């Protein structure tokens, strides 16, 4: 005789997990949506700051004065 007990087997298909939720939980919870929005806004702000110089005309600095002459 064997000591195998099918009720204690991990491979028993008849076993029902009483702790498992019966209805699937919603994937997009409010917290996930909020975190996603914060990350997207942060990324957009970073990209706007990084590439904002491409949309502005270059700064035209005044010409430098001539170098000083020595002994003149």
PDB file of N, CA and C in Angstrom:
ATOM      1  N   UNK A   1       0.834  -1.179   0.000  1.00  0.00           N
ATOM      2  CA  UNK A   1       0.000   0.000   0.000  1.00  0.00           C
ATOM      3  C   UNK A   1       0.880   1.244   0.000  1.00  0.00           C
ATOM      4  N   UNK A   2       0.338   2.288  -0.592  1.00  0.00           N
ATOM      5  CA  UNK A   2       1.137   3.507  -0.637  1.00  0.00           C
ATOM      6  C   UNK A   2       0.572   4.524   0.347  1.00  0.00           C
ATOM      7  N   UNK A   3       1.432   5.443   0.725  1.00  0.00           N
ATOM      8  CA  UNK A   3       1.032   6.493   1.663  1.00  0.00           C
ATOM      9  C   UNK A   3       0.564   7.751   0.930  1.00  0.00           C
ATOM     10  N   UNK A   4       0.348   7.665  -0.360  1.00  0.00           N
ATOM     11  CA  UNK A   4      -0.049   8.827  -1.154  1.00  0.00           C
ATOM     12  C   UNK A   4      -1.495   9.212  -0.852  1.00  0.00           C
ATOM     13  N   UNK A   5      -1.694  10.459  -0.474  1.00  0.00           N
ATOM     14  CA  UNK A   5      -3.039  10.962  -0.188  1.00  0.00           C
ATOM     15  C   UNK A   5      -3.392  12.015  -1.234  1.00  0.00           C
ATOM     16  N   UNK A   6      -4.354  11.752  -2.117  1.00  0.00           N
ATOM     17  CA  UNK A   6      -4.663  12.716  -3.171  1.00  0.00           C
ATOM     18  C   UNK A   6      -5.229  14.031  -2.636  1.00  0.00           C
ATOM     19  N   UNK A   7      -5.767  14.040  -1.438  1.00  0.00           N
ATOM     20  CA  UNK A   7      -6.305  15.282  -0.882  1.00  0.00           C
ATOM     21  C   UNK A   7      -5.199  16.267  -0.509  1.00  0.00           C
ATOM     22  N   UNK A   8      -3.998  15.770  -0.234  1.00  0.00           N
ATOM     23  CA  UNK A   8      -2.891  16.638   0.145  1.00  0.00           C
ATOM     24  C   UNK A   8      -1.939  16.892  -1.014  1.00  0.00           C
ATOM     25  N   UNK A   9      -2.232  16.403  -2.167  1.00  0.00           N
ATOM     26  CA  UNK A   9      -1.356  16.563  -3.315  1.00  0.00           C
ATOM     27  C   UNK A   9      -1.467  17.979  -3.867  1.00  0.00           C
ATOM     28  N   UNK A  10      -0.328  18.524  -4.294  1.00  0.00           N
ATOM     29  CA  UNK A  10      -0.318  19.853  -4.903  1.00  0.00           C
ATOM     30  C   UNK A  10      -0.909  19.809  -6.302  1.00  0.00           C
ATOM     31  N   UNK A  11      -1.014  18.633  -6.883  1.00  0.00           N
ATOM     32  CA  UNK A  11      -1.511  18.480  -8.245  1.00  0.00           C
ATOM     33  C   UNK A  11      -2.968  18.035  -8.285  1.00  0.00           C
ATOM     34  N   UNK A  12      -3.649  18.154  -7.181  1.00  0.00           N
ATOM     35  CA  UNK A  12      -5.039  17.731  -7.118  1.00  0.00           C
ATOM     36  C   UNK A  12      -5.904  18.783  -7.816  1.00  0.00           C
ATOM     37  N   UNK A  13      -6.591  18.389  -8.889  1.00  0.00           N
ATOM     38  CA  UNK A  13      -7.419  19.325  -9.646  1.00  0.00           C
ATOM     39  C   UNK A  13      -8.742  19.621  -8.950  1.00  0.00           C
ATOM     40  N   UNK A  14      -9.138  18.795  -8.020  1.00  0.00           N
ATOM     41  CA  UNK A  14     -10.413  19.001  -7.340  1.00  0.00           C
ATOM     42  C   UNK A  14     -10.317  20.051  -6.240  1.00  0.00           C
ATOM     43  N   UNK A  15      -9.103  20.436  -5.898  1.00  0.00           N
ATOM     44  CA  UNK A  15      -8.898  21.388  -4.807  1.00  0.00           C
ATOM     45  C   UNK A  15      -9.319  22.785  -5.256  1.00  0.00           C
ATOM     46  N   UNK A  16     -10.117  23.454  -4.450  1.00  0.00           N
ATOM     47  CA  UNK A  16     -10.523  24.824  -4.743  1.00  0.00           C
ATOM     48  C   UNK A  16      -9.866  25.748  -3.734  1.00  0.00           C
ATOM     49  N   UNK A  17      -9.276  26.790  -4.250  1.00  0.00           N
ATOM     50  CA  UNK A  17      -8.654  27.774  -3.374  1.00  0.00           C
ATOM     51  C   UNK A  17      -9.740  28.730  -2.894  1.00  0.00           C
ATOM     52  N   UNK A  18     -10.025  28.681  -1.627  1.00  0.00           N
ATOM     53  CA  UNK A  18     -11.084  29.520  -1.075  1.00  0.00           C
ATOM     54  C   UNK A  18     -10.653  30.985  -0.952  1.00  0.00           C
ATOM     55  N   UNK A  19      -9.343  31.246  -0.959  1.00  0.00           N
ATOM     56  CA  UNK A  19      -8.852  32.613  -0.799  1.00  0.00           C
ATOM     57  C   UNK A  19      -8.823  33.378  -2.111  1.00  0.00           C
ATOM     58  N   UNK A  20      -8.937  32.696  -3.226  1.00  0.00           N
ATOM     59  CA  UNK A  20      -8.853  33.366  -4.522  1.00  0.00           C
ATOM     60  C   UNK A  20     -10.131  34.159  -4.773  1.00  0.00           C
ATOM     61  N   UNK A  21      -9.982  35.371  -5.303  1.00  0.00           N
ATOM     62  CA  UNK A  21     -11.190  36.158  -5.602  1.00  0.00           C
ATOM     63  C   UNK A  21     -11.982  35.520  -6.734  1.00  0.00           C
ATOM     64  N   UNK A  22     -13.283  35.588  -6.623  1.00  0.00           N
ATOM     65  CA  UNK A  22     -14.115  34.968  -7.649  1.00  0.00           C
ATOM     66  C   UNK A  22     -14.280  35.880  -8.858  1.00  0.00           C
ATOM     67  N   UNK A  23     -14.316  37.191  -8.663  1.00  0.00           N
ATOM     68  CA  UNK A  23     -14.449  38.133  -9.778  1.00  0.00           C
ATOM     69  C   UNK A  23     -13.077  38.729 -10.088  1.00  0.00           C
ATOM     70  N   UNK A  24     -12.744  38.870 -11.355  1.00  0.00           N
ATOM     71  CA  UNK A  24     -11.443  39.468 -11.676  1.00  0.00           C
ATOM     72  C   UNK A  24     -11.414  40.934 -11.260  1.00  0.00           C
ATOM     73  N   UNK A  25     -10.277  41.342 -10.718  1.00  0.00           N
ATOM     74  CA  UNK A  25     -10.136  42.733 -10.291  1.00  0.00           C
ATOM     75  C   UNK A  25      -9.929  43.620 -11.505  1.00  0.00           C
ATOM     76  N   UNK A  26     -10.328  44.878 -11.374  1.00  0.00           N
ATOM     77  CA  UNK A  26     -10.106  45.822 -12.464  1.00  0.00           C
ATOM     78  C   UNK A  26      -8.617  46.092 -12.588  1.00  0.00           C
ATOM     79  N   UNK A  27      -8.118  46.056 -13.819  1.00  0.00           N
ATOM     80  CA  UNK A  27      -6.681  46.245 -14.027  1.00  0.00           C
ATOM     81  C   UNK A  27      -6.293  47.706 -13.849  1.00  0.00           C
ATOM     82  N   UNK A  28      -7.082  48.622 -14.413  1.00  0.00           N
ATOM     83  CA  UNK A  28      -6.742  50.042 -14.321  1.00  0.00           C
ATOM     84  C   UNK A  28      -7.431  50.644 -13.107  1.00  0.00           C
ATOM     85  N   UNK A  29      -6.730  50.628 -12.012  1.00  0.00           N
ATOM     86  CA  UNK A  29      -7.260  51.253 -10.813  1.00  0.00           C
ATOM     87  C   UNK A  29      -6.948  52.740 -10.847  1.00  0.00           C
ATOM     88  N   UNK A  30      -7.554  53.477  -9.955  1.00  0.00           N
ATOM     89  CA  UNK A  30      -7.331  54.920  -9.902  1.00  0.00           C
ATOM     90  C   UNK A  30      -5.884  55.270  -9.636  1.00  0.00           C
ATOM     91  N   UNK A  31      -5.234  54.497  -8.801  1.00  0.00           N
ATOM     92  CA  UNK A  31      -3.837  54.793  -8.470  1.00  0.00           C
ATOM     93  C   UNK A  31      -2.933  54.592  -9.683  1.00  0.00           C
ATOM     94  N   UNK A  32      -3.176  53.544 -10.454  1.00  0.00           N
ATOM     95  CA  UNK A  32      -2.351  53.308 -11.648  1.00  0.00           C
ATOM     96  C   UNK A  32      -2.557  54.403 -12.679  1.00  0.00           C
ATOM     97  N   UNK A  33      -3.800  54.852 -12.832  1.00  0.00           N
ATOM     98  CA  UNK A  33      -4.064  55.934 -13.780  1.00  0.00           C
ATOM     99  C   UNK A  33      -3.361  57.206 -13.329  1.00  0.00           C
ATOM    100  N   UNK A  34      -3.411  57.508 -12.038  1.00  0.00           N
ATOM    101  CA  UNK A  34      -2.761  58.710 -11.514  1.00  0.00           C
ATOM    102  C   UNK A  34      -1.250  58.648 -11.710  1.00  0.00           C
ATOM    103  N   UNK A  35      -0.637  57.522 -11.400  1.00  0.00           N
ATOM    104  CA  UNK A  35       0.814  57.378 -11.570  1.00  0.00           C
ATOM    105  C   UNK A  35       1.188  57.504 -13.041  1.00  0.00           C
ATOM    106  N   UNK A  36       0.394  56.902 -13.922  1.00  0.00           N
ATOM    107  CA  UNK A  36       0.671  56.994 -15.359  1.00  0.00           C
ATOM    108  C   UNK A  36       0.572  58.433 -15.842  1.00  0.00           C
ATOM    109  N   UNK A  37      -0.433  59.172 -15.391  1.00  0.00           N
ATOM    110  CA  UNK A  37      -0.565  60.573 -15.790  1.00  0.00           C
ATOM    111  C   UNK A  37       0.590  61.423 -15.282  1.00  0.00           C
ATOM    112  N   UNK A  38       1.024  61.192 -14.050  1.00  0.00           N
ATOM    113  CA  UNK A  38       2.150  61.957 -13.503  1.00  0.00           C
ATOM    114  C   UNK A  38       3.412  61.683 -14.302  1.00  0.00           C
ATOM    115  N   UNK A  39       3.657  60.430 -14.652  1.00  0.00           N
ATOM    116  CA  UNK A  39       4.851  60.088 -15.433  1.00  0.00           C
ATOM    117  C   UNK A  39       4.776  60.717 -16.822  1.00  0.00           C
ATOM    118  N   UNK A  40       3.617  60.669 -17.463  1.00  0.00           N
ATOM    119  CA  UNK A  40       3.483  61.256 -18.799  1.00  0.00           C
ATOM    120  C   UNK A  40       3.657  62.771 -18.770  1.00  0.00           C
ATOM    121  N   UNK A  41       3.076  63.439 -17.783  1.00  0.00           N
ATOM    122  CA  UNK A  41       3.228  64.892 -17.683  1.00  0.00           C
ATOM    123  C   UNK A  41       4.678  65.258 -17.412  1.00  0.00           C
ATOM    124  N   UNK A  42       5.355  64.491 -16.562  1.00  0.00           N
ATOM    125  CA  UNK A  42       6.766  64.748 -16.286  1.00  0.00           C
ATOM    126  C   UNK A  42       7.606  64.560 -17.538  1.00  0.00           C
ATOM    127  N   UNK A  43       7.346  63.516 -18.299  1.00  0.00           N
ATOM    128  CA  UNK A  43       8.088  63.273 -19.533  1.00  0.00           C
ATOM    129  C   UNK A  43       7.845  64.383 -20.548  1.00  0.00           C
ATOM    130  N   UNK A  44       6.600  64.802 -20.701  1.00  0.00           N
ATOM    131  CA  UNK A  44       6.302  65.881 -21.641  1.00  0.00           C
ATOM    132  C   UNK A  44       6.955  67.193 -21.217  1.00  0.00           C
ATOM    133  N   UNK A  45       6.963  67.489 -19.924  1.00  0.00           N
ATOM    134  CA  UNK A  45       7.604  68.714 -19.445  1.00  0.00           C
ATOM    135  C   UNK A  45       9.108  68.661 -19.690  1.00  0.00           C
ATOM    136  N   UNK A  46       9.721  67.514 -19.459  1.00  0.00           N
ATOM    137  CA  UNK A  46      11.157  67.374 -19.702  1.00  0.00           C
ATOM    138  C   UNK A  46      11.479  67.552 -21.181  1.00  0.00           C
ATOM    139  N   UNK A  47      10.697  66.928 -22.050  1.00  0.00           N
ATOM    140  CA  UNK A  47      10.946  67.056 -23.486  1.00  0.00           C
ATOM    141  C   UNK A  47      10.710  68.483 -23.966  1.00  0.00           C
ATOM    142  N   UNK A  48       9.685  69.145 -23.447  1.00  0.00           N
ATOM    143  CA  UNK A  48       9.422  70.535 -23.835  1.00  0.00           C
ATOM    144  C   UNK A  48      10.571  71.435 -23.390  1.00  0.00           C
ATOM    145  N   UNK A  49      11.093  71.217 -22.191  1.00  0.00           N
ATOM    146  CA  UNK A  49      12.216  72.022 -21.708  1.00  0.00           C
ATOM    147  C   UNK A  49      13.478  71.732 -22.517  1.00  0.00           C
ATOM    148  N   UNK A  50      13.696  70.474 -22.859  1.00  0.00           N
ATOM    149  CA  UNK A  50      14.901  70.094 -23.594  1.00  0.00           C
ATOM    150  C   UNK A  50      14.912  70.682 -24.996  1.00  0.00           C
ATOM    151  N   UNK A  51      13.781  70.612 -25.686  1.00  0.00           N
ATOM    152  CA  UNK A  51      13.744  71.037 -27.079  1.00  0.00           C
ATOM    153  C   UNK A  51      13.183  72.442 -27.270  1.00  0.00           C
ATOM    154  N   UNK A  52      13.003  73.198 -26.204  1.00  0.00           N
ATOM    155  CA  UNK A  52      12.440  74.542 -26.347  1.00  0.00           C
ATOM    156  C   UNK A  52      13.410  75.472 -27.072  1.00  0.00           C
ATOM    157  N   UNK A  53      14.701  75.216 -26.994  1.00  0.00           N
ATOM    158  CA  UNK A  53      15.674  76.050 -27.683  1.00  0.00           C
ATOM    159  C   UNK A  53      15.620  75.907 -29.188  1.00  0.00           C
ATOM    160  N   UNK A  54      15.060  74.844 -29.687  1.00  0.00           N
ATOM    161  CA  UNK A  54      14.970  74.649 -31.128  1.00  0.00           C
ATOM    162  C   UNK A  54      13.931  75.565 -31.761  1.00  0.00           C
ATOM    163  N   UNK A  55      12.981  76.044 -30.962  1.00  0.00           N
ATOM    164  CA  UNK A  55      11.895  76.850 -31.503  1.00  0.00           C
ATOM    165  C   UNK A  55      12.138  78.350 -31.340  1.00  0.00           C
ATOM    166  N   UNK A  56      13.247  78.735 -30.713  1.00  0.00           N
ATOM    167  CA  UNK A  56      13.554  80.144 -30.511  1.00  0.00           C
ATOM    168  C   UNK A  56      14.645  80.560 -31.481  1.00  0.00           C
ATOM    169  N   UNK A  57      14.594  81.790 -31.950  1.00  0.00           N
ATOM    170  CA  UNK A  57      15.672  82.239 -32.833  1.00  0.00           C
ATOM    171  C   UNK A  57      16.972  82.353 -32.043  1.00  0.00           C
ATOM    172  N   UNK A  58      18.101  82.168 -32.695  1.00  0.00           N
ATOM    173  CA  UNK A  58      19.374  82.262 -31.975  1.00  0.00           C
ATOM    174  C   UNK A  58      19.611  83.685 -31.470  1.00  0.00           C
ATOM    175  N   UNK A  59      20.307  83.787 -30.374  1.00  0.00           N
ATOM    176  CA  UNK A  59      20.614  85.087 -29.778  1.00  0.00           C
ATOM    177  C   UNK A  59      21.755  85.719 -30.566  1.00  0.00           C
ATOM    178  N   UNK A  60      21.561  86.966 -30.975  1.00  0.00           N
ATOM    179  CA  UNK A  60      22.609  87.681 -31.708  1.00  0.00           C
ATOM    180  C   UNK A  60      23.352  88.564 -30.710  1.00  0.00           C
ATOM    181  N   UNK A  61      24.564  88.161 -30.397  1.00  0.00           N
ATOM    182  CA  UNK A  61      25.390  88.924 -29.462  1.00  0.00           C
ATOM    183  C   UNK A  61      26.058  90.076 -30.204  1.00  0.00           C
ATOM    184  N   UNK A  62      26.335  91.189 -29.506  1.00  0.00           N
ATOM    185  CA  UNK A  62      27.055  92.281 -30.171  1.00  0.00           C
ATOM    186  C   UNK A  62      28.475  91.845 -30.507  1.00  0.00           C
ATOM    187  N   UNK A  63      29.020  92.459 -31.533  1.00  0.00           N
ATOM    188  CA  UNK A  63      30.380  92.093 -31.934  1.00  0.00           C
ATOM    189  C   UNK A  63      31.371  92.525 -30.865  1.00  0.00           C
ATOM    190  N   UNK A  64      32.441  91.765 -30.761  1.00  0.00           N
ATOM    191  CA  UNK A  64      33.470  92.072 -29.771  1.00  0.00           C
ATOM    192  C   UNK A  64      34.272  93.289 -30.232  1.00  0.00           C
ATOM    193  N   UNK A  65      34.723  94.096 -29.284  1.00  0.00           N
ATOM    194  CA  UNK A  65      35.564  95.227 -29.679  1.00  0.00           C
ATOM    195  C   UNK A  65      36.916  94.719 -30.175  1.00  0.00           C
ATOM    196  N   UNK A  66      37.632  95.521 -30.951  1.00  0.00           N
ATOM    197  CA  UNK A  66      38.944  95.076 -31.425  1.00  0.00           C
ATOM    198  C   UNK A  66      39.905  94.920 -30.257  1.00  0.00           C
ATOM    199  N   UNK A  67      40.886  94.044 -30.398  1.00  0.00           N
ATOM    200  CA  UNK A  67      41.833  93.854 -29.298  1.00  0.00           C
ATOM    201  C   UNK A  67      42.655  95.131 -29.084  1.00  0.00           C
ATOM    202  N   UNK A  68      43.091  95.366 -27.865  1.00  0.00           N
ATOM    203  CA  UNK A  68      43.884  96.572 -27.610  1.00  0.00           C
ATOM    204  C   UNK A  68      45.246  96.490 -28.297  1.00  0.00           C
ATOM    205  N   UNK A  69      45.738  97.622 -28.708  1.00  0.00           N
ATOM    206  CA  UNK A  69      47.072  97.665 -29.321  1.00  0.00           C
ATOM    207  C   UNK A  69      48.076  98.065 -28.258  1.00  0.00           C
ATOM    208  N   UNK A  70      49.257  97.494 -28.356  1.00  0.00           N
ATOM    209  CA  UNK A  70      50.292  97.758 -27.360  1.00  0.00           C
ATOM    210  C   UNK A  70      51.276  98.778 -27.940  1.00  0.00           C
ATOM    211  N   UNK A  71      51.566  99.848 -27.182  1.00  0.00           N
ATOM    212  CA  UNK A  71      52.573 100.844 -27.538  1.00  0.00           C
ATOM    213  C   UNK A  71      52.166 101.778 -28.652  1.00  0.00           C
ATOM    214  N   UNK A  72      50.960 101.963 -28.873  1.00  0.00           N
ATOM    215  CA  UNK A  72      50.594 102.876 -29.953  1.00  0.00           C
ATOM    216  C   UNK A  72      50.307 104.261 -29.488  1.00  0.00           C
TER     217      UNK A  72
END
